[in-house]
Tab-separated table of C-alpha atoms in Angstrom:
chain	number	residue	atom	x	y	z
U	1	UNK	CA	0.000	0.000	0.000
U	2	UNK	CA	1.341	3.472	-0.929
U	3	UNK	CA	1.891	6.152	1.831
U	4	UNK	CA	-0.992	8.155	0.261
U	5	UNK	CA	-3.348	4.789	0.227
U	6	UNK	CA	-2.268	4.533	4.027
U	7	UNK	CA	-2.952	8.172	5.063
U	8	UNK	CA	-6.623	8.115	2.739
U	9	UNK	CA	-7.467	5.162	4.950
U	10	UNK	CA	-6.382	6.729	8.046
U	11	UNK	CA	-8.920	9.609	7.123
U	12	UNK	CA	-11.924	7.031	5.991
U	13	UNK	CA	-11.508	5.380	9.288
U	14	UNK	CA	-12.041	8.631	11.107
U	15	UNK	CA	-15.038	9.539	9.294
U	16	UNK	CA	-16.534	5.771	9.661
U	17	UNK	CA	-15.392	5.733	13.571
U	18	UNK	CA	-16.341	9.219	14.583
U	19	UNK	CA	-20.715	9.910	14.159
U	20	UNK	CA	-21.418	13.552	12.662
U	21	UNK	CA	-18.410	13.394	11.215
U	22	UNK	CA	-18.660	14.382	7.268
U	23	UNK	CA	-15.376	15.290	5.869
U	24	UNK	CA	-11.935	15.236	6.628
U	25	UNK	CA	-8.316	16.299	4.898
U	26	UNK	CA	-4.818	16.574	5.528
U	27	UNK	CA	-3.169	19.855	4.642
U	28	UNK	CA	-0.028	21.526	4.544
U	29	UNK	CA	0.687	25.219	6.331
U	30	UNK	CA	0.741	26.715	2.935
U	31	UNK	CA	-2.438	25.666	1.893
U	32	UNK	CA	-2.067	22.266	-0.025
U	33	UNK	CA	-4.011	19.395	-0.173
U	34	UNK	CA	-1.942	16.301	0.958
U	35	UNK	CA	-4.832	13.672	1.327
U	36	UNK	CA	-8.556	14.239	0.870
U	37	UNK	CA	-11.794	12.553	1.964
U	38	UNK	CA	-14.402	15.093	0.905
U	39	UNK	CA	-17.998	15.255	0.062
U	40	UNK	CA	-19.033	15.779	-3.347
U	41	UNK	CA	-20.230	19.783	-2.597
U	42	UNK	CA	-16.585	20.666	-1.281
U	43	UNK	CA	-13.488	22.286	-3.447
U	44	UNK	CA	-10.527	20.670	-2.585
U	45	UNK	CA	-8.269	23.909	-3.549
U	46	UNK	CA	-10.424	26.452	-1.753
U	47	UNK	CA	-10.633	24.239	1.002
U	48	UNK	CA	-6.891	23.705	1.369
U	49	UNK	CA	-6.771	27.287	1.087
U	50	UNK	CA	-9.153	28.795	3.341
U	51	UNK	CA	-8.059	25.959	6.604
U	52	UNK	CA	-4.710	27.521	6.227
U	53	UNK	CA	-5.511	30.860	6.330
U	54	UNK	CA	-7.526	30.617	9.382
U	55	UNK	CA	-4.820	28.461	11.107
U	56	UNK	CA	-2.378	31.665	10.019
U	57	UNK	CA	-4.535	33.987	11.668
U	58	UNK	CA	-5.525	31.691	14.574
U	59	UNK	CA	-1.539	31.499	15.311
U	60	UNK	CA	-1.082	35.643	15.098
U	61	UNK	CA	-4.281	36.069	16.936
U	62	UNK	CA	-2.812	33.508	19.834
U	63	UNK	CA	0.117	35.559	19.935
U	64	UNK	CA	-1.740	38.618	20.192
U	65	UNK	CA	-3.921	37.519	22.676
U	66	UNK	CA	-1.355	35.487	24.767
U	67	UNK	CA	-2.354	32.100	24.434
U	68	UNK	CA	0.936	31.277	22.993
U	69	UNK	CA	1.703	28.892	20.364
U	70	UNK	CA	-1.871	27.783	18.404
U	71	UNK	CA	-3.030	24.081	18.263
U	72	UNK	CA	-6.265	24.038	17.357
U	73	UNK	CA	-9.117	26.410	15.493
U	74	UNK	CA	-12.805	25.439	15.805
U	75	UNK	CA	-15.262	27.183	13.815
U	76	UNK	CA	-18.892	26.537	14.890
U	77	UNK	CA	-21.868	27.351	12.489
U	78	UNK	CA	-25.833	26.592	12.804
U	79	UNK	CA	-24.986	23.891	10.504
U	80	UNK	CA	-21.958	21.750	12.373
U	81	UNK	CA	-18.713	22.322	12.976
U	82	UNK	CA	-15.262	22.903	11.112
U	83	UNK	CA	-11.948	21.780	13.468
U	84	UNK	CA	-8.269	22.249	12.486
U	85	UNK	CA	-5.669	20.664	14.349
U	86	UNK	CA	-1.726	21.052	14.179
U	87	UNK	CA	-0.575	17.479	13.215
U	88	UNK	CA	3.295	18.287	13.109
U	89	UNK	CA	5.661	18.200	10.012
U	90	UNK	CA	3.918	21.406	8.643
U	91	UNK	CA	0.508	19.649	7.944
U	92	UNK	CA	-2.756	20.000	9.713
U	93	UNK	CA	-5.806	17.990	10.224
U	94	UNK	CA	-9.386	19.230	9.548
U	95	UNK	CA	-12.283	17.588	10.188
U	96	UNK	CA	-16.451	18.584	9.324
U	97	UNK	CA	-18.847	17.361	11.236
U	98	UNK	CA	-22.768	18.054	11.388
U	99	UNK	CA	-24.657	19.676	13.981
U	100	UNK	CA	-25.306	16.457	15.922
U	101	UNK	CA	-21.679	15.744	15.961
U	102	UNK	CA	-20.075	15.842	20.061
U	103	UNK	CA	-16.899	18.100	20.063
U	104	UNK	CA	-15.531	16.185	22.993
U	105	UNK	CA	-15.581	12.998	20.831
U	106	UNK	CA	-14.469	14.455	17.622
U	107	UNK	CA	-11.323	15.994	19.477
U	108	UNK	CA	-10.844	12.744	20.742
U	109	UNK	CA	-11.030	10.432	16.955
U	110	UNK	CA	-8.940	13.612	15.594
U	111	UNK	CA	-5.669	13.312	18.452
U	112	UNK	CA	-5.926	9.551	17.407
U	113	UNK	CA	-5.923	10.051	14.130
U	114	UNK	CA	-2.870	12.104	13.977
U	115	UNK	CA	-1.025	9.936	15.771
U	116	UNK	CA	-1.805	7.701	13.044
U	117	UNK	CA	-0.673	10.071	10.436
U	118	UNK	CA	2.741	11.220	12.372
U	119	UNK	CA	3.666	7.668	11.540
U	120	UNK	CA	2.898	7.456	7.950
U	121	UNK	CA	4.240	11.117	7.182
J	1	UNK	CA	-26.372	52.324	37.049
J	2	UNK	CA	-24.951	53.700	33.507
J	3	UNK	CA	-25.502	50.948	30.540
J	4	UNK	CA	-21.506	50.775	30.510
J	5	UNK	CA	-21.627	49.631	34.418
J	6	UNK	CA	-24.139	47.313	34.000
J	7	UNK	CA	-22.107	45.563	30.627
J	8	UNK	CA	-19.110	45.925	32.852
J	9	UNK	CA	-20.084	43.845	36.156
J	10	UNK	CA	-21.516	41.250	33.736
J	11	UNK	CA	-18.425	41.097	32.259
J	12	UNK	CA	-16.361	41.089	36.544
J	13	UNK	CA	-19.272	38.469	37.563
J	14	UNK	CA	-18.475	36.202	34.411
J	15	UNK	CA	-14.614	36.037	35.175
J	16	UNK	CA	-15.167	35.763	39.052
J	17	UNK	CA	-17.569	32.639	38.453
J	18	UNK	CA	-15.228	30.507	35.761
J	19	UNK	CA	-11.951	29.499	36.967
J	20	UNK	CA	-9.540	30.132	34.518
J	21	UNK	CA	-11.027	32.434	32.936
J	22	UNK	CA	-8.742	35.951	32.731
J	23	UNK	CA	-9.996	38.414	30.116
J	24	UNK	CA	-13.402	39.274	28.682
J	25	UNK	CA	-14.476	41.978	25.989
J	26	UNK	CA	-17.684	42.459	24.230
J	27	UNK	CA	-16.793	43.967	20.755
J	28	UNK	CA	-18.928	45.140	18.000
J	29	UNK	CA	-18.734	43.444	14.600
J	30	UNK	CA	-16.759	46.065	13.137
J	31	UNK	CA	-14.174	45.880	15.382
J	32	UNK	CA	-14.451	48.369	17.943
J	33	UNK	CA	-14.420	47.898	21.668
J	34	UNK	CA	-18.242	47.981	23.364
J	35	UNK	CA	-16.743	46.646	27.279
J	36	UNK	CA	-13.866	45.262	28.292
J	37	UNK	CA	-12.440	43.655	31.653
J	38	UNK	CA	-8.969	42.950	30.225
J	39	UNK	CA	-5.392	42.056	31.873
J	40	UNK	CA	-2.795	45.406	31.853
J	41	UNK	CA	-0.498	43.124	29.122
J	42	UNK	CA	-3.790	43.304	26.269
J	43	UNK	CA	-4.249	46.786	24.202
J	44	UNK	CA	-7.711	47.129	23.813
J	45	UNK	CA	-7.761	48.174	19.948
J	46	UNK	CA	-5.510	45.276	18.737
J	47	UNK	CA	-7.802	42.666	20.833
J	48	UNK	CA	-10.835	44.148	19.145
J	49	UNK	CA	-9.737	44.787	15.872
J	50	UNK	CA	-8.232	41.032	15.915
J	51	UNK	CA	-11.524	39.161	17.406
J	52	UNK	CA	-13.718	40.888	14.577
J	53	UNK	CA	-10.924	40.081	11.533
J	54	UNK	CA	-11.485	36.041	13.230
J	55	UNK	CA	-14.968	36.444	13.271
J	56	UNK	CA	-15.193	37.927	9.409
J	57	UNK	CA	-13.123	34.754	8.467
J	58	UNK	CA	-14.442	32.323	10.497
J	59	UNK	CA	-18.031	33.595	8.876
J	60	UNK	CA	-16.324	33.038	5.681
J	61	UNK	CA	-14.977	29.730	6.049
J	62	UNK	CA	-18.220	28.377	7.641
J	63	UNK	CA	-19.792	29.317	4.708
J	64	UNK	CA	-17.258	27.953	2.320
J	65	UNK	CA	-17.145	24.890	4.496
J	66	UNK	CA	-20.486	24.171	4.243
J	67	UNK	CA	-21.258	24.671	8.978
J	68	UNK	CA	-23.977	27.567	7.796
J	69	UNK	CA	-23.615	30.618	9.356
J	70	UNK	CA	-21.062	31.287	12.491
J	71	UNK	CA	-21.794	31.058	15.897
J	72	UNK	CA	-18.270	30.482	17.160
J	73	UNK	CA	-15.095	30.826	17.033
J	74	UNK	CA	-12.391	29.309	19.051
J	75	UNK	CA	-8.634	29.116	19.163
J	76	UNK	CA	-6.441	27.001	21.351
J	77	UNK	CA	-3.034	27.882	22.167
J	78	UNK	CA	-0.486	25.873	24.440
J	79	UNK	CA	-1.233	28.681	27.018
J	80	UNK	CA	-4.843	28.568	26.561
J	81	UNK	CA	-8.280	29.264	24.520
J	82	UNK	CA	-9.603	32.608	23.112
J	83	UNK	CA	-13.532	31.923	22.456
J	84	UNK	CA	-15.837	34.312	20.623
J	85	UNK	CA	-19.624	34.109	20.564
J	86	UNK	CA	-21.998	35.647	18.497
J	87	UNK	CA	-23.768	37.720	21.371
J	88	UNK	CA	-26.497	39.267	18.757
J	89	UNK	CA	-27.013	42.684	17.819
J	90	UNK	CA	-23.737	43.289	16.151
J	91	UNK	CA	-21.699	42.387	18.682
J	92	UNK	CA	-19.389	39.538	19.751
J	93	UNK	CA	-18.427	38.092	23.341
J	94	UNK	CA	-14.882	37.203	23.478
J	95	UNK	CA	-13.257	35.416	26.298
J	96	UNK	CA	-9.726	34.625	27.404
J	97	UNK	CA	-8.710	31.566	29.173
J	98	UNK	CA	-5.650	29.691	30.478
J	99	UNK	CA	-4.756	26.338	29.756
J	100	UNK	CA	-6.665	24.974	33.178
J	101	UNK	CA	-9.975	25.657	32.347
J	102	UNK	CA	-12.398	23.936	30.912
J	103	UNK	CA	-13.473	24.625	27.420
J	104	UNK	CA	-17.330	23.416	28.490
J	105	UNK	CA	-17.668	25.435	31.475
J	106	UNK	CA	-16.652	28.026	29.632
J	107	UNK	CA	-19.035	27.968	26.873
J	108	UNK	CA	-21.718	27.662	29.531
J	109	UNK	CA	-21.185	30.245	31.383
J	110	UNK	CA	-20.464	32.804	28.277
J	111	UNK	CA	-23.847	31.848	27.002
J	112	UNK	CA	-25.405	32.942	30.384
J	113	UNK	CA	-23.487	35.953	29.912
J	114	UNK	CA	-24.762	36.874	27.114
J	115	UNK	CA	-28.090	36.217	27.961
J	116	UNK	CA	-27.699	39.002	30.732
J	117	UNK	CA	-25.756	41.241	28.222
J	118	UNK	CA	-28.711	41.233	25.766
J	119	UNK	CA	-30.837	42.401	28.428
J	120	UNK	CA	-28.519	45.692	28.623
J	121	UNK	CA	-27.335	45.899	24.817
């Protein structure tokens, strides 16, 4: 199995483990995709794009508001949830999940996934 | 009691009631400081010129994300979470918290908050 195959499984098995939980991707700081598992109504490149940019100005707005070094953005809408998680190496992990979805237990799935990932990076 | 008093001992009673919990502003949408019960090491206009700029994004990338429209915002750093809540009425709740407090208690008693803050608003 490629690395790629390995990390795209590591990202189904989230989604299939964690309920609520719609779409997930693997990104690089500079806005990349590195691994994908998207619905259908989702642009990979804007996506990339936009998680990186709000991790950038999560990290200057932890700085500027003295929580130090950023690890995690959550964005919560009427319609679910969007979290982005520093997975190390330069890439981060974002996850969508519906409205039903439990933050505690999508946090959890996500921390386990990466660890997953660290090894396959 | 002035309007300004009243938003100002709702924000004292909110950070005497959460542990952890060191800094509280309400901020208008645009950016521009409505109360604030900060620490002496924040500047006012950079802390509400920064909140709104993550709000305006995070609205963005729920959208683009497909979560609807924005309700929150959150960042963690490794010394603790910034949160900002959609108080209504053009203006936003934001609240500063080290890395000991709990991110549910938190939301909880922002919401109440709020609820008071609407009242004045």
């Amino acid at each position: 199995m490629s690395r790629l195959d390995e990390l795209n499984k590591i990202l189904r098995k989230l989604q299939s483990d964690s309920p609520g939980l719609e779409a997930s991707a693997l990104i690089s700081e500079d806005g990349l995709m590195i691994a994908s598992a998207l619905t259908p109504d989702l642009e990979e490149t804007r996506v990339a794009g936009m998680t990186a940019t709000l991790l950038n100005l999560g990290a200057r707005a932890a700085v500027e508001l003295a929580r130090g070094e950023v690890k995690e953005v959550i964005i919560r809408g009427d319609r679910g949830y969007a979290v982005m998680i520093d997975a190390g190496r330069g890439a981060l992990l974002l996850a969508l999940a519906n409205e039903t979805a439990k933050l505690g237990l999508i946090f959890f799935d996500m921390h386990e996934a990466i660890r997953s990932l660290k090894k396959v990076l």
